Amino acid sequence: MTGPLNPLIESSRKSRIEFHKILLEEMIPKLSEQMIYDKGLDTRRRFNFRGKTLEEKQVKIFNRSAFIATNVDHIKNEPTSTDLAFLAFDIAGLREADKAEDGEGNKAADLMLNRIAYATNITLEKYRKENLDLAISFGRYGGDEFMISVLVLIAKKKSKA
């Protein structure tokens, strides 16, 4: 068979290329502008245990989509940076805590997630203020998995030398 590929295949290929172009040029920038917070942690949590009410503040951290979009933006803005690190951590044994319910629909696991996310976020916030040459992002990747990224900002790195 001579000439161009089957017209159906060629049409499909062009539409895939157009989709990826739209994804890169329009959808990802819009997502990164919105900076979506994790709705599960952006809620004040309570748990009643043996007559005492344990309470944890709401936490504003990125959900998976916003975490990824933020890091894509950082990498686009610092394309020559090779100093990038990701830390992933998973809360072990959280399923067992999820079984503990206080009778009012509150689960111990929800309180624990908020407490861990809050403490991590406070620690990272202090570190961000002390290290202005770093772009540090924190987000919930899913369930009980969290991610932290650290990118060294080249412009500020050069000015220190």
Short mmCIF file of C-alpha atoms in Angstrom, two decimals:
data_model
loop_
_atom_site.label_atom_id
_atom_site.label_comp_id
_atom_site.label_asym_id
_atom_site.label_seq_id
_atom_site.Cartn_x
_atom_site.Cartn_y
_atom_site.Cartn_z
CA MET A 1 0.00 0.00 0.00
CA THR A 2 1.48 3.32 -1.06
CA GLY A 3 0.61 6.80 0.13
CA PRO A 4 -0.52 7.94 3.58
CA LEU A 5 -1.60 5.55 6.28
CA ASN A 6 -5.17 4.43 6.55
CA PRO A 7 -7.22 7.68 6.97
CA LEU A 8 -8.83 6.38 10.19
CA ILE A 9 -5.45 5.69 11.80
CA GLU A 10 -4.08 9.06 10.66
CA SER A 11 -7.17 10.86 12.03
CA SER A 12 -6.85 9.05 15.37
CA ARG A 13 -3.15 9.95 15.58
CA LYS A 14 -3.90 13.64 14.94
CA SER A 15 -6.64 13.73 17.57
CA ARG A 16 -4.27 12.17 20.15
CA ILE A 17 -1.64 14.79 19.37
CA GLU A 18 -4.24 17.56 19.68
CA PHE A 19 -5.46 16.11 22.99
CA HIS A 20 -1.92 16.08 24.43
CA LYS A 21 -1.35 19.62 23.21
CA ILE A 22 -4.56 20.79 24.94
CA LEU A 23 -3.59 18.86 28.07
CA LEU A 24 -0.16 20.49 28.27
CA GLU A 25 -1.15 24.00 27.24
CA GLU A 26 -4.58 24.43 28.82
CA MET A 27 -5.62 21.80 31.35
CA ILE A 28 -2.46 21.49 33.49
CA PRO A 29 -1.97 25.28 33.88
CA LYS A 30 -5.63 25.70 34.90
CA LEU A 31 -5.29 22.93 37.47
CA SER A 32 -2.13 24.46 38.92
CA GLU A 33 -3.84 27.87 39.17
CA GLN A 34 -6.67 26.42 41.25
CA MET A 35 -4.41 24.71 43.82
CA ILE A 36 -6.91 22.19 45.12
CA TYR A 37 -6.68 21.21 48.77
CA ASP A 38 -7.45 17.76 50.11
CA LYS A 39 -11.07 17.89 51.25
CA GLY A 40 -10.72 15.03 53.72
CA LEU A 41 -8.09 16.86 55.75
CA ASP A 42 -9.59 20.32 55.32
CA THR A 43 -12.13 19.42 58.02
CA ARG A 44 -11.89 19.76 61.80
CA ARG A 45 -11.82 16.21 63.27
CA ARG A 46 -13.18 14.95 66.58
CA PHE A 47 -13.14 11.58 68.25
CA ASN A 48 -14.72 10.70 71.59
CA PHE A 49 -12.69 8.21 73.57
CA ARG A 50 -13.54 7.08 77.11
CA GLY A 51 -15.43 10.27 77.88
CA LYS A 52 -12.78 12.58 76.44
CA THR A 53 -13.08 14.44 73.17
CA LEU A 54 -9.93 14.43 71.10
CA GLU A 55 -9.88 17.18 68.51
CA GLU A 56 -7.62 18.14 65.63
CA LYS A 57 -7.55 21.24 63.45
CA GLN A 58 -8.27 21.23 59.76
CA VAL A 59 -5.22 21.05 57.52
CA LYS A 60 -4.75 22.72 54.15
CA ILE A 61 -2.47 20.53 52.06
CA PHE A 62 -2.56 19.68 48.37
CA ASN A 63 -4.44 16.70 47.04
CA ARG A 64 -2.66 14.46 44.53
CA SER A 65 -3.61 16.51 41.44
CA ALA A 66 -2.52 19.82 42.94
CA PHE A 67 0.70 18.28 44.30
CA ILE A 68 1.62 16.96 40.85
CA ALA A 69 0.65 20.23 39.12
CA THR A 70 2.70 22.26 41.59
CA ASN A 71 5.76 20.12 40.98
CA VAL A 72 5.29 20.28 37.21
CA ASP A 73 5.22 24.09 37.53
CA HIS A 74 8.36 24.11 39.69
CA ILE A 75 10.20 21.91 37.20
CA LYS A 76 9.05 24.05 34.26
CA ASN A 77 10.26 27.21 36.03
CA GLU A 78 13.58 25.63 37.09
CA PRO A 79 14.42 23.43 34.06
CA THR A 80 18.16 23.31 34.76
CA SER A 81 17.80 22.26 38.39
CA THR A 82 19.03 18.77 39.13
CA ASP A 83 18.46 19.09 42.85
CA LEU A 84 15.01 17.56 43.28
CA ALA A 85 13.91 15.05 45.87
CA PHE A 86 10.64 13.29 46.62
CA LEU A 87 9.76 11.65 49.90
CA ALA A 88 6.76 9.34 50.09
CA PHE A 89 5.43 7.98 53.34
CA ASP A 90 2.58 5.71 54.27
CA ILE A 91 0.92 5.52 57.69
CA ALA A 92 1.28 1.89 58.77
CA GLY A 93 -1.59 0.17 60.57
CA LEU A 94 -4.18 2.83 59.84
CA ARG A 95 -6.76 0.22 58.81
CA GLU A 96 -6.92 -0.96 62.41
CA ALA A 97 -7.58 2.59 63.62
CA ASP A 98 -10.29 2.90 60.97
CA LYS A 99 -12.25 0.19 62.81
CA ALA A 100 -12.46 2.34 65.96
CA GLU A 101 -15.63 4.42 65.79
CA ASP A 102 -16.99 6.62 68.59
CA GLY A 103 -20.70 6.04 68.02
CA GLU A 104 -21.17 9.44 66.38
CA GLY A 105 -19.70 8.37 63.05
CA ASN A 106 -16.21 9.67 63.83
CA LYS A 107 -13.31 7.33 63.18
CA ALA A 108 -9.99 7.35 64.99
CA ALA A 109 -8.13 7.02 61.67
CA ASP A 110 -9.52 10.36 60.46
CA LEU A 111 -8.25 12.11 63.59
CA MET A 112 -4.86 10.42 63.24
CA LEU A 113 -4.53 11.46 59.58
CA ASN A 114 -5.31 15.07 60.46
CA ARG A 115 -2.90 15.03 63.39
CA ILE A 116 -0.03 13.63 61.30
CA ALA A 117 -0.73 15.96 58.36
CA TYR A 118 -0.99 18.98 60.68
CA ALA A 119 2.31 18.21 62.47
CA THR A 120 4.10 17.58 59.16
CA ASN A 121 2.70 20.76 57.63
CA ILE A 122 3.77 22.90 60.62
CA THR A 123 7.29 21.43 60.50
CA LEU A 124 7.58 22.04 56.75
CA GLU A 125 6.25 25.59 57.12
CA LYS A 126 9.03 26.41 59.60
CA TYR A 127 11.59 24.84 57.27
CA ARG A 128 10.24 26.83 54.28
CA LYS A 129 10.71 30.11 56.18
CA GLU A 130 14.30 29.21 57.10
CA ASN A 131 15.27 27.96 53.62
CA LEU A 132 14.05 30.40 50.99
CA ASP A 133 16.18 28.72 48.32
CA LEU A 134 13.95 25.62 48.45
CA ALA A 135 10.52 25.01 46.97
CA ILE A 136 8.86 22.53 49.33
CA SER A 137 5.48 20.98 48.54
CA PHE A 138 3.39 18.67 50.71
CA GLY A 139 0.35 16.71 49.64
CA ARG A 140 -1.84 13.74 50.30
CA TYR A 141 -1.26 11.23 47.55
CA GLY A 142 -4.12 8.97 48.51
CA GLY A 143 -5.66 7.27 51.54
CA ASP A 144 -2.85 7.23 54.08
CA GLU A 145 -0.03 8.08 51.66
CA PHE A 146 1.66 11.48 51.67
CA MET A 147 4.35 13.08 49.48
CA ILE A 148 6.89 15.81 50.11
CA SER A 149 8.97 17.35 47.33
CA VAL A 150 12.01 19.57 47.69
CA LEU A 151 13.44 21.52 44.74
CA VAL A 152 16.51 23.75 45.01
CA LEU A 153 15.83 27.07 43.32
CA ILE A 154 18.76 27.74 40.96
CA ALA A 155 18.53 31.55 40.89
CA LYS A 156 18.77 31.76 44.66
CA LYS A 157 21.39 28.99 44.75
CA LYS A 158 23.70 31.02 42.43
CA SER A 159 23.30 34.20 44.48
CA LYS A 160 24.59 32.42 47.61
CA ALA A 161 27.88 31.49 45.91
#
